[in-house]
XYZ file of C-alpha atoms in Angstrom:
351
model
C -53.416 87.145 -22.618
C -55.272 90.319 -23.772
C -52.594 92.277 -24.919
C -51.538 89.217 -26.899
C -55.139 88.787 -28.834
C -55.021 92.908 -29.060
C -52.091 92.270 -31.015
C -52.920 89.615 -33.342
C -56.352 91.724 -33.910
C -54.323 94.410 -35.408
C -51.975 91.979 -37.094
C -55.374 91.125 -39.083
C -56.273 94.458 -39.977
C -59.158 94.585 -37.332
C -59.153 98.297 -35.492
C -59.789 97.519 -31.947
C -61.358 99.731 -29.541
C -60.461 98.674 -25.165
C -62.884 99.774 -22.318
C -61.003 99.082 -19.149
C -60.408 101.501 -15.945
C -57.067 103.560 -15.887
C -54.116 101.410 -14.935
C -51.852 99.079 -16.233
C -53.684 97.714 -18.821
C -54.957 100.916 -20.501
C -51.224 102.296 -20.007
C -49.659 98.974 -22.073
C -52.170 99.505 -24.714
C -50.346 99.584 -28.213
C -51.146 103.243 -29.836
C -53.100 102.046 -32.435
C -55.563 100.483 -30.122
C -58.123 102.684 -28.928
C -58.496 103.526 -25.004
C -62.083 104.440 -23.781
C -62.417 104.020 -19.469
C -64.348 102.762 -17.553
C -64.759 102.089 -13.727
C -63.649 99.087 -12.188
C -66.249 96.539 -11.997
C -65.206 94.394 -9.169
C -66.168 94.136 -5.495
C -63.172 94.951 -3.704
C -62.223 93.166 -0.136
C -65.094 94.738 1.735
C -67.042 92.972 4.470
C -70.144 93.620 6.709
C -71.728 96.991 6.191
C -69.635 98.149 3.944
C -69.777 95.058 1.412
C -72.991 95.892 0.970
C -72.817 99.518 0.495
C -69.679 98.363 -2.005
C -72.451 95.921 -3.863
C -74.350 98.833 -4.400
C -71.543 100.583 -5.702
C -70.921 98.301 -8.221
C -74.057 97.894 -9.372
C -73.819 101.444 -10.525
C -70.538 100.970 -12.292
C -71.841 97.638 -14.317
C -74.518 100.554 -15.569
C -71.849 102.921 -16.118
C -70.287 100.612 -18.288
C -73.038 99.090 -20.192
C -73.476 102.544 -20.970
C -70.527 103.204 -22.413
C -70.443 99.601 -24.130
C -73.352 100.219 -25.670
C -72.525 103.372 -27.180
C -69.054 102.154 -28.588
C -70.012 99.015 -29.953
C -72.474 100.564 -32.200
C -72.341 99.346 -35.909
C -69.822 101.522 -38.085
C -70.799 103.766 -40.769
C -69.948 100.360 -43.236
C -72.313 98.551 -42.013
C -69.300 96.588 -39.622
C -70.989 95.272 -36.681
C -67.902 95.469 -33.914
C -67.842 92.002 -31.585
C -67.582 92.529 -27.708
C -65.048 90.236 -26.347
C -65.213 90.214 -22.472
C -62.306 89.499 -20.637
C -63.134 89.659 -17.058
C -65.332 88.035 -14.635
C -67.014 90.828 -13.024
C -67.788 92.625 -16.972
C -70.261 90.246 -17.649
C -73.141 91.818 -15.923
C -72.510 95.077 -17.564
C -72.408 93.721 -21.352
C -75.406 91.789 -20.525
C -76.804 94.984 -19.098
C -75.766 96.900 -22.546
C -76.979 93.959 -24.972
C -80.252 94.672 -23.252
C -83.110 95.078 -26.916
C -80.285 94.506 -29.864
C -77.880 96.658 -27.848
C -74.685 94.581 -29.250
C -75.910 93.488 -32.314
C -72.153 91.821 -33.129
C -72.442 89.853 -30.566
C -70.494 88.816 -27.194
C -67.990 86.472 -26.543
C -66.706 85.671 -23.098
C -62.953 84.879 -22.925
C -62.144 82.354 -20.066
C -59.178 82.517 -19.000
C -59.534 82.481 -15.193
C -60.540 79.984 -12.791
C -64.067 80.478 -11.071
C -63.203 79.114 -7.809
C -65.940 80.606 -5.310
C -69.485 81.093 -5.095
C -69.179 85.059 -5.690
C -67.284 84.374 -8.828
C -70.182 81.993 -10.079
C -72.810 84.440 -8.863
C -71.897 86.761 -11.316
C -70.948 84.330 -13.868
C -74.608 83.097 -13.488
C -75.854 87.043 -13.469
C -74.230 87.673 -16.680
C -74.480 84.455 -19.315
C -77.820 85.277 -20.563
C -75.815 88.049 -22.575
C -72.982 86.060 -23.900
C -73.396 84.699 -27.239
C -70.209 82.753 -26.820
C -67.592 81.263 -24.095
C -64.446 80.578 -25.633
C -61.891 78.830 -22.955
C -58.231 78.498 -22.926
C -57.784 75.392 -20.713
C -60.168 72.392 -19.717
C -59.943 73.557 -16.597
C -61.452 76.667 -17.247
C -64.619 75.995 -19.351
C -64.994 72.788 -16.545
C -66.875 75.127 -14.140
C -68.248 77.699 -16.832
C -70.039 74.500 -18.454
C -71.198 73.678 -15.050
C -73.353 76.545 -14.573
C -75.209 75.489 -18.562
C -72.869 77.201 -20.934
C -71.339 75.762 -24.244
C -67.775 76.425 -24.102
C -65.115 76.159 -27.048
C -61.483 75.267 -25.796
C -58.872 76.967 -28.169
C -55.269 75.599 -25.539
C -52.814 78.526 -24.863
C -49.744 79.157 -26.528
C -46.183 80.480 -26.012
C -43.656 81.295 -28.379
C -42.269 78.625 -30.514
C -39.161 77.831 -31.060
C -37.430 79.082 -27.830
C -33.838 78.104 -26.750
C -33.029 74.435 -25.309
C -32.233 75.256 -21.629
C -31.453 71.861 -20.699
C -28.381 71.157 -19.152
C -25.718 69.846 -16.608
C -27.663 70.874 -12.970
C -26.102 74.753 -11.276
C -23.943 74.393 -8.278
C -25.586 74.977 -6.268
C -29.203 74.278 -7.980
C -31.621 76.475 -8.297
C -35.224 75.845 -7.895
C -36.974 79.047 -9.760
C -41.260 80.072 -9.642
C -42.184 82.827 -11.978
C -45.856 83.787 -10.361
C -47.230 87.133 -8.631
C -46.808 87.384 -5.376
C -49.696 86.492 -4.099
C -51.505 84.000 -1.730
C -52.912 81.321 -3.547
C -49.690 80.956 -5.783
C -48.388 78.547 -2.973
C -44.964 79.965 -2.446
C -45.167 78.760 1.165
C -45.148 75.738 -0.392
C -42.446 75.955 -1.839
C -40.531 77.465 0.669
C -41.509 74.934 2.971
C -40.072 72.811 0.358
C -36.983 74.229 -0.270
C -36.294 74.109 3.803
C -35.903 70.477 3.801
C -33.613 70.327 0.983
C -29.763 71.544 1.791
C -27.802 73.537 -0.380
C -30.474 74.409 -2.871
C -31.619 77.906 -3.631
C -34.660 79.111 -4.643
C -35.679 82.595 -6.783
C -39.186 83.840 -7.080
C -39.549 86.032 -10.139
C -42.683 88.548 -10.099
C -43.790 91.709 -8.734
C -46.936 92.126 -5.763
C -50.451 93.980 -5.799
C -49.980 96.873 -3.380
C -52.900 94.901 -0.953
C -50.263 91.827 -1.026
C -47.800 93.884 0.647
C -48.157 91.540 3.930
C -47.950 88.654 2.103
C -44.982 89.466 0.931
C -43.815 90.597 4.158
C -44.564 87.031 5.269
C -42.556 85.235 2.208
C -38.965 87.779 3.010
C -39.735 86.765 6.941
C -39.930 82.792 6.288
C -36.416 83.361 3.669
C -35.036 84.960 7.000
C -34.804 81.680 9.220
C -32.547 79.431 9.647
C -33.665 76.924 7.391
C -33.632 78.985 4.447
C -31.427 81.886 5.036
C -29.412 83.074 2.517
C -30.726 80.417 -0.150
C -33.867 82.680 -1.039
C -33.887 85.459 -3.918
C -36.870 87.747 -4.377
C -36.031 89.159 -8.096
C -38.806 91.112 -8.929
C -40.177 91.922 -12.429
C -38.003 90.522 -14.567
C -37.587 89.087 -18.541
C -38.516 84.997 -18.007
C -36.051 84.128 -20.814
C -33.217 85.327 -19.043
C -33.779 84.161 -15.889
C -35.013 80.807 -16.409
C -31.410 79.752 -17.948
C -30.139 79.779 -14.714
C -32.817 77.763 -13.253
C -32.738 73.694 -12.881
C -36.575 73.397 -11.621
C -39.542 74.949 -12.027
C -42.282 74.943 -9.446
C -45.869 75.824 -10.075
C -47.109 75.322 -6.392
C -50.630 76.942 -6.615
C -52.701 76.119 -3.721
C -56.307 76.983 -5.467
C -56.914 75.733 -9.070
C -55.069 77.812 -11.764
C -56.806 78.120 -15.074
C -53.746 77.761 -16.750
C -50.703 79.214 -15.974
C -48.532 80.605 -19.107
C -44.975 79.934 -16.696
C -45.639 76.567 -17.176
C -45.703 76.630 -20.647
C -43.045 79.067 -21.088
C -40.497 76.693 -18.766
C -41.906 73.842 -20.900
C -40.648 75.118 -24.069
C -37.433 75.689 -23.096
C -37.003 71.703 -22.100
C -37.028 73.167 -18.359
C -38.464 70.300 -16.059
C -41.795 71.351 -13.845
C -43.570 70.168 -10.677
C -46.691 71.835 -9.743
C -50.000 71.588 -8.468
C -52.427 68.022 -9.238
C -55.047 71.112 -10.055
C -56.263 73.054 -12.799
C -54.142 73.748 -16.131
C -50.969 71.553 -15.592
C -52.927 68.545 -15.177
C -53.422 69.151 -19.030
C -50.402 70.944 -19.774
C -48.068 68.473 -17.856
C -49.572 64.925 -19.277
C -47.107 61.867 -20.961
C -44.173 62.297 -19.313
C -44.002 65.904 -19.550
C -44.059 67.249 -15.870
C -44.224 65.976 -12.663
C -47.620 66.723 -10.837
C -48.006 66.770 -6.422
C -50.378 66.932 -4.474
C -51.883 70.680 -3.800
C -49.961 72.276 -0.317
C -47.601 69.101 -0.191
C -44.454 70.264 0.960
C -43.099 67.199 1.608
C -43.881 65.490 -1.876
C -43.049 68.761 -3.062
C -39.546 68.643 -1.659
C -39.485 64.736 -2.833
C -39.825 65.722 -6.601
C -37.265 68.267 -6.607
C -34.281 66.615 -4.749
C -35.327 63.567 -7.758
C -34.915 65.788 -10.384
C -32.061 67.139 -9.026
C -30.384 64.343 -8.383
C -31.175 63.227 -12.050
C -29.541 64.836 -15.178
C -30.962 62.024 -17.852
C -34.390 62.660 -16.104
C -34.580 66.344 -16.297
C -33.332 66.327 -19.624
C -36.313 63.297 -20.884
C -38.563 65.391 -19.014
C -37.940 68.765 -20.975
C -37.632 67.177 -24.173
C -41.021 65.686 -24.055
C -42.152 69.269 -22.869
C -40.645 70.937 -25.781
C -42.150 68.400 -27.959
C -45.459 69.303 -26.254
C -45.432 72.515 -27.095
C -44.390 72.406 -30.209
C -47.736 70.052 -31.016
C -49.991 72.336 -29.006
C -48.989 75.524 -27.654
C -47.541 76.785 -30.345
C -48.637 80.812 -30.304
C -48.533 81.279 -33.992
C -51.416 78.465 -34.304
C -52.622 78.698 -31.249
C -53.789 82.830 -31.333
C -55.528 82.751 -34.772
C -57.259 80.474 -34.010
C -58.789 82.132 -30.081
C -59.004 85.072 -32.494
C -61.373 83.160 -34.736
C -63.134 81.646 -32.286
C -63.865 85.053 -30.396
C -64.838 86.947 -33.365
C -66.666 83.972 -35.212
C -70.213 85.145 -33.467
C -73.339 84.982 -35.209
C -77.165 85.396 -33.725
């Protein structure tokens, strides 16, 4: 989602400078887009003693950062008064910390993208609004708890790239049931597994790659493929180009098992007229409305299972389905409308 307003910054003609630790991020950074680093601002898995020795750790780095924010968002020699856009959680504190006496004097806008699920996450939610000048949300479901803790929130929806190939079809024999989602815990691919299980012949692909601290998760997902149930019906593909592997999918399953802001997979299936099933929770509940989608209940394996053996069994069904997904997205997800206007909204800050 960054990388995408990044791009439609400099599309505008707006230089754009990124603070963010060294990693992934800074390393997909376009050329023209400026790199300055900074620590990472989160918490980390800690507990007991050493959480709070880790608190006090980042305490430090939120000051290291405002720092450094406050020093590169100073006005230009034209007068140009560079907006802060913050992008995660856990930078709040520090550009609150850095707009501290006129510090920012362009402004902040938080962009909420993210679910804020747990206490910790509202803590420092709470800890850093006072700075932000303005919350601009992608999904309902992620300005729902923002405006919760007193903040006005904009909601600009999310968009994919429109138009995308018509990937309805006659079903694959044998079917294939296909989740494009990190491998991680509260993605629900237990679920779906679980799922799967109870349905013969079908075979299931999970398309993404795994944090390094995931690595027993995923140990857990390739040692539930390996019984009986499942065994030989489960492909783990890795990183891999959604376009291409979603044409040889016949479901899609968004089986999150904590509230998902709103997850771009969804939309991306959607617009190529692929049918999906996911999670009663967070962004598909708007994403997924008239006909669209077919919603369960969070953790459901057996409704799960239920909804996918339906649409399998149902060519005229899937196909209804991803036509009124297409048409969906073509109203309202549209990326060409859609980014200008989160662009505008961002940068549109005044005091």
């Amino acid at each position: 989602m960054l990388l995408a307003v990044l791009g439609e910054a400099r599309r505008a003609g707006r230089p754009v400078t990124v603070l963010c630790p060294p990693g992934a991020l800074a390393d997909a950074l376009p050329p023209e887009v400026q790199h300055v680093s900074i620590p990472d601002l989160g918490l980390g898995g800690q507990g007991g003693v050493a959480r709070v020795a880790a608190g006090g750790r980042m305490l430090a780095r939120w000051a290291t950062a405002a720092r450094v924010l406050r020093r590169t968002a100073r006005p230009t020699a034209d007068g140009t008064r560079p907006v802060v856009v913050v992008n995660s959680l856990f930078a709040l504190p520090a550009a609150r910390l850095a707009g501290r006496g006129g510090g920012l004097p362009g402004g902040v806008s938080w962009l909420v993208h993210d679910a804020v699920p747990g206490g910790r996450q509202r803590a420092v939610a709470r800890l850093g609004l006072p700075g932000i000048d303005r919350v601009v949300a992608c999904t309902e479901a992620a300005a729902a708890p923002v405006r919760a803790l007193g903040a006005d929130v904009r909601v600009v929806p999310y968009g994919v790239r429109w138009p995308v190939a018509d990937l309805r079809g006659a079903r694959h024999r044998p079917p294939v049931v296909g989740m494009l989602a990190l491998l991680t815990p509260w993605k629900g691919h237990r679920v779906l597994l679980d799922a799967v299980a109870r349905l013969d012949g079908v075979i299931v692909e999970l398309a993404g790659g795994s944090f390094s601290g995931d690595q027993a998760y995923v140990d857990e997902l390739r040692s539930r493929a390996e019984r009986p149930d499942l065994a030989g019906r489960v492909r783990f593909l890795g990183h891999v180009d959604p376009d291409t592997v979603m044409a040889g999918w016949d479901v899609v399953v968004s089986s999150s098992v904590l509230p998902e802001a709103g997850p771009l997979s969804v939309l991306e299936a959607m617009a190529h007229g692929l049918p999906v099933v996911a999670s009663a929770h967070g962004g598909p509940t708007e994403f997924l409305t008239d006909g669209a989608g077919v919603l369960v209940p969070p953790g459901d394996a057996d409704a799960l299972a239920r909804e996918i053996a339906a649409l399998l069994a149902d060519d005229e069904r899937r196909a209804t389905i991803g036509g009124r997904a297409r048409a969906a997205v073509a109203d309202r997800h549209d990326v060409a409308t859609t980014l200008p206007h989160l662009l505008d909204a961002l940068t549109a800050v005044s005091r």
